[in-house]
Coordinates of C-alpha atoms in Angstrom, one line a residue:
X442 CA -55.2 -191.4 48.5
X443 CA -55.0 -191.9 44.8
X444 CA -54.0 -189.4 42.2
X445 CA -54.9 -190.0 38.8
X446 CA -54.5 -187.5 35.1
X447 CA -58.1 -187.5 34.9
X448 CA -58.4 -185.7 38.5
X449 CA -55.4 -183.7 37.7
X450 CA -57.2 -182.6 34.4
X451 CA -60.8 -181.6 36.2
X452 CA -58.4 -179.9 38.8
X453 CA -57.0 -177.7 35.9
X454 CA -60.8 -177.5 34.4
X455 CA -61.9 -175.9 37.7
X456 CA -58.7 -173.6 38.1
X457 CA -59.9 -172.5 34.5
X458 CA -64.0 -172.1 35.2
X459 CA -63.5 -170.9 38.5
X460 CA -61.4 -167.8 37.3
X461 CA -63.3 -166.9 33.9
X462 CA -66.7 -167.8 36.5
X463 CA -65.8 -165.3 39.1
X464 CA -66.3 -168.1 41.5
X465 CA -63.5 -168.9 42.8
X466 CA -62.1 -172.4 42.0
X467 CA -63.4 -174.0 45.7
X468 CA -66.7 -174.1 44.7
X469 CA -65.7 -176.7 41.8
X470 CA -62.8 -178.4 43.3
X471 CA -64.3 -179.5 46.0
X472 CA -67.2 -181.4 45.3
X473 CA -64.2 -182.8 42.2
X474 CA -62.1 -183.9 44.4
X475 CA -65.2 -185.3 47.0
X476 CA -65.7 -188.3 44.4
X477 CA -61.8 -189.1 44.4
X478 CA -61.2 -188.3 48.1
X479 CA -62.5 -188.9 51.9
X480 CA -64.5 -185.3 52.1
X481 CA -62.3 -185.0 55.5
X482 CA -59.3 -185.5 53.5
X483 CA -60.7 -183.1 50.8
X484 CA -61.0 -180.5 52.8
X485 CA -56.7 -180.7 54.3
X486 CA -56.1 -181.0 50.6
X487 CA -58.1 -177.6 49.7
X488 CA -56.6 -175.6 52.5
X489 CA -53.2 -176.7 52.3
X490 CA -53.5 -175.9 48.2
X491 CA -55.2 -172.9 48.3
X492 CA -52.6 -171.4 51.0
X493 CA -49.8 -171.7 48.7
X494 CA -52.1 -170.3 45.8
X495 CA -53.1 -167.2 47.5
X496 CA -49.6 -166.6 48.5
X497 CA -48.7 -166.2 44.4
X498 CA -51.8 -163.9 44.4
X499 CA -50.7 -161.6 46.7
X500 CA -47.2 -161.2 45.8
X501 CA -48.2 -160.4 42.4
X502 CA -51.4 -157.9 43.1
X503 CA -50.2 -156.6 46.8
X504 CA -50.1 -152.9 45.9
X505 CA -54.3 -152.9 45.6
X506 CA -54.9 -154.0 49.0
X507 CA -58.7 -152.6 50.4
X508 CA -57.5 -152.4 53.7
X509 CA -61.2 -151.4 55.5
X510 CA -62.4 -155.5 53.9
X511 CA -59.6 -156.6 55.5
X512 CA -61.0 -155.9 58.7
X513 CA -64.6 -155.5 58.2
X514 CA -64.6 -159.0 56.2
X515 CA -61.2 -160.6 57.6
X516 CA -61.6 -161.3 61.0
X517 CA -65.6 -162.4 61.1
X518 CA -64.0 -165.2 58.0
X519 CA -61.0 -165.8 60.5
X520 CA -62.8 -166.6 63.2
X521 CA -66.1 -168.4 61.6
X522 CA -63.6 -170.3 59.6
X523 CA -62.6 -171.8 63.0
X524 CA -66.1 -172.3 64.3
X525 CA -66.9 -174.5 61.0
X526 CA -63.3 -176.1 60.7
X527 CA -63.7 -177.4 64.3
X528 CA -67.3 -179.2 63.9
X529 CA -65.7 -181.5 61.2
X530 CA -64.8 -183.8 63.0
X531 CA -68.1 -184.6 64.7
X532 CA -70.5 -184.4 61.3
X533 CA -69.4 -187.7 60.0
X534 CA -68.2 -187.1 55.7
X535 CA -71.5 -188.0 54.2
X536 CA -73.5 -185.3 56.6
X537 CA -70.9 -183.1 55.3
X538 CA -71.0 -184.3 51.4
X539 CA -75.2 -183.7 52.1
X540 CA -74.3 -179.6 53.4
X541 CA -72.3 -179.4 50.3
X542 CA -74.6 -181.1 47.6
X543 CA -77.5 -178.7 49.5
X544 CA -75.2 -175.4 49.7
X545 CA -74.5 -175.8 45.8
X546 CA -78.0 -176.1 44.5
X547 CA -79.5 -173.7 46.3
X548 CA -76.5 -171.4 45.9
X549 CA -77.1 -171.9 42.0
X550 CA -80.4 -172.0 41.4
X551 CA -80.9 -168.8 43.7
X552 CA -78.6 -167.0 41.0
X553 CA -80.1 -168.6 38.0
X554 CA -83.3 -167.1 39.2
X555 CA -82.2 -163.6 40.8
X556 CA -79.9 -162.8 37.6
X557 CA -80.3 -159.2 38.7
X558 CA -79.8 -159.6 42.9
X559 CA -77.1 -157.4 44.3
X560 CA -75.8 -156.4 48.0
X561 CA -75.4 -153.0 49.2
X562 CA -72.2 -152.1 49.6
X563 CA -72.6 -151.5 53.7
X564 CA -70.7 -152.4 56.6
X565 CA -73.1 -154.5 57.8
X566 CA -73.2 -156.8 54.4
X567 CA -69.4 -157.0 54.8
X568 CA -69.0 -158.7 58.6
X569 CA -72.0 -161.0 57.7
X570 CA -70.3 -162.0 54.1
X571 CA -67.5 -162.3 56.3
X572 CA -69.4 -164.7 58.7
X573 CA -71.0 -166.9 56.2
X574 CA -68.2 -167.5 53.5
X575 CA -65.6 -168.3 56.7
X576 CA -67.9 -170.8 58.3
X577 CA -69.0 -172.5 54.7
X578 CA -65.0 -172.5 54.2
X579 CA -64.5 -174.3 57.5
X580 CA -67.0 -177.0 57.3
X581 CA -67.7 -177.3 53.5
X582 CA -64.2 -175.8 52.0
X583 CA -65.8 -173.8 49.8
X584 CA -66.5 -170.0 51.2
X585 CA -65.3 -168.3 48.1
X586 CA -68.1 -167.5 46.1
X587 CA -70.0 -166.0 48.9
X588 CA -67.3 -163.8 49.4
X589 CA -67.1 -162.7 46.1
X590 CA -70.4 -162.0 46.0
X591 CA -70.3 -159.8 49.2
X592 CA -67.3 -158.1 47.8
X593 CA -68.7 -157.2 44.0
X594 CA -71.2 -154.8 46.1
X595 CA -68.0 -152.3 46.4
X596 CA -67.3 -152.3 42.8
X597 CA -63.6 -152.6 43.7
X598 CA -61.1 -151.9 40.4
X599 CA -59.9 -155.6 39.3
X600 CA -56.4 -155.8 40.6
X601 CA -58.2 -154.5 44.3
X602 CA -60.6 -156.8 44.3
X603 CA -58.2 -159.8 43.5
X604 CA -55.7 -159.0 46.0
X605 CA -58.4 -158.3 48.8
X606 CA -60.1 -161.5 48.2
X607 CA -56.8 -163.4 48.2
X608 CA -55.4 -161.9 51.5
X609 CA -58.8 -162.5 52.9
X610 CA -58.9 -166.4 51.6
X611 CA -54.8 -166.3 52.7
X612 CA -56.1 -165.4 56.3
X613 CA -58.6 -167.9 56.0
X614 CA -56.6 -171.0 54.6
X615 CA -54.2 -170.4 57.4
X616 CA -56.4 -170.9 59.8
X617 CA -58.8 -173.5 59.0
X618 CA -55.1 -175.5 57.8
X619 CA -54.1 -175.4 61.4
X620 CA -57.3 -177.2 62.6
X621 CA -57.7 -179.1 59.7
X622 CA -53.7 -180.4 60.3
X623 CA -54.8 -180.9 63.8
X624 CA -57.7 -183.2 63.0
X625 CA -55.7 -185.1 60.8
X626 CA -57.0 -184.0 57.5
X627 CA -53.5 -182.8 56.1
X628 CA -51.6 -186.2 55.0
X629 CA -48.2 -186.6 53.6
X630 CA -49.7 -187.1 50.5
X631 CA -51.5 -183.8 50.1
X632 CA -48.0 -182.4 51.1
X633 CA -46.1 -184.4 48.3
X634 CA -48.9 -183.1 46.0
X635 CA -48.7 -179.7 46.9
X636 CA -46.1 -178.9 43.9
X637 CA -48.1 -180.2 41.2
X638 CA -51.3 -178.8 42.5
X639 CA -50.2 -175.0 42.6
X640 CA -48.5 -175.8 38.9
X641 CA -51.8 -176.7 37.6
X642 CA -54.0 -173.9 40.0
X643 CA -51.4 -171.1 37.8
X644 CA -51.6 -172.8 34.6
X645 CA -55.7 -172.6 35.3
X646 CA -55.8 -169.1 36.4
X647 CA -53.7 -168.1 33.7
X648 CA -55.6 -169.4 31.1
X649 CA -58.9 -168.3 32.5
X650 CA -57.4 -164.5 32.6
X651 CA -56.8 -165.4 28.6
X652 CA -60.3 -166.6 28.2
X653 CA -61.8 -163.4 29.5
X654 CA -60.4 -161.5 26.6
X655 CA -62.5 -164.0 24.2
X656 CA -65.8 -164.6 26.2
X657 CA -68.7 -162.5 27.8
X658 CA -68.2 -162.9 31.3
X659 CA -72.1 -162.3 32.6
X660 CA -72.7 -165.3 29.7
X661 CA -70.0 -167.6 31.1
X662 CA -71.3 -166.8 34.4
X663 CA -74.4 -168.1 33.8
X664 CA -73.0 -171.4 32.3
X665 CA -70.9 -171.9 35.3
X666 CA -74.2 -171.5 37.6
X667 CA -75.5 -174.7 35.4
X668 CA -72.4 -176.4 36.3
X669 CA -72.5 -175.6 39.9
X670 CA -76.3 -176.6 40.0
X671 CA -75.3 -180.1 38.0
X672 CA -72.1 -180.6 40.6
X673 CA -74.6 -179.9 43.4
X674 CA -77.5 -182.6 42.5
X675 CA -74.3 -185.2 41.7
X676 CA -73.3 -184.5 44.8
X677 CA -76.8 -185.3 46.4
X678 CA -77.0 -188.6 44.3
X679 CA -73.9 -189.7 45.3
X680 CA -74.7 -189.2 48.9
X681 CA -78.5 -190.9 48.3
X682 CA -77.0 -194.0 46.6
X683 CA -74.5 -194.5 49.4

């Protein structure tokens, strides 16, 4: 694996979107790291990252726990998370690169389109959020924004919301790194890395917080949609031309 400053600077642009986005930084990291990195390996790289992250999250916003999402939306992701994490190893990585170039334009252009489709905030729509974002998190590694979409339905206060979705992605990242690790997807290199990578995934969050206070965040998201949709159809071409 090779680690360069132009990869670590996209990985601190997509800490940085992904936070002022609402997104999640998954959904950009990914499909970043995809053109640096085996997509097997990518995925060992984003769990193992996103574990430590998620651990910062929660110790600083653990007093706004939603304890009924835990559940409701927790263990469908836990267990889905497994489903997907264990077909990796028979899609080969440019089946999988093709499911992630697909997911991310569709994902995006649906929103570009539907600017004013919401979820209700029912039970129901929480197990199956739970159930889609866990499986795309297991076989894409990227489950985040579907969460947070299922989530925004129950108009959680900020810190709530931030420390339910982290505990959630914690309980996910735990258990897709365990079969990830066991299909050989975590190398010693992604654990060498880890260090630098949660440096630069605080450095990114905290600057997108800072951003928030300067930009509309319904304009921004919108932008970030365009750059999802232009990540997604890269994605595709690189998968056509190879």
């Amino acid at each position: 694996m090779r680690w360069d400053l132009g990869f670590l600077l996209l990985t601190l642009v997509a800490e940085i979107v992904g936070t002022v986005g609402g997104f999640g930084s998954s959904v950009f990291f990914v499909p970043i790291a995809n053109f640096y990195f085996d997509f097997h390996h990518v995925l060992g790289l984003t769990a193992v990252l996103h574990l430590a992250s998620n651990i910062t999250k929660i110790a600083l916003f653990r007093k706004g726990l939603h304890r009924p999402l835990l559940l409701t939306m927790g263990i469908p992701s836990v267990l889905f998370v497994l489903i997907g994490g264990w077909l990796t190893p028979y899609l080969s990585s440019q089946i999988l690169e093709l499911i992630l170039g697909v997911f991310l334009t569709f994902f995006s252009l649906f929103f570009i389109i539907e600017t004013k489709k919401t979820l209700l905030p029912t039970t129901k729509n929480a197990v199956l959020g739970g159930v889609f974002s866990g499986f795309s998190a297991g076989l894409m590694g990227t489950g985040g924004a579907i969460r947070g979409l299922t989530m925004a339905a129950f108009n959680l206060e900020k810190n709530v919301f931030i420390a339910t979705s982290a505990t959630i992605d914690l309980m996910i990242d735990a258990s897709r790194t365990v079969v990830y690790a066991q299909n050989g997807y975590v190398t010693q290199d992604i654990i060498y890395a880890i260090p630098v990578l949660i440096g630069i995934s605080l450095l990114g969050s905290g600057l997108g917080k800072l951003l928030l206070r300067y930009i509309d965040q319904n304009r921004f998201k919108q932008i970030a949609l365009f750059l999802i949709l232009g990540i997604g159809l890269l994605t595709l071409g690189k998968v056509i031309l190879h």
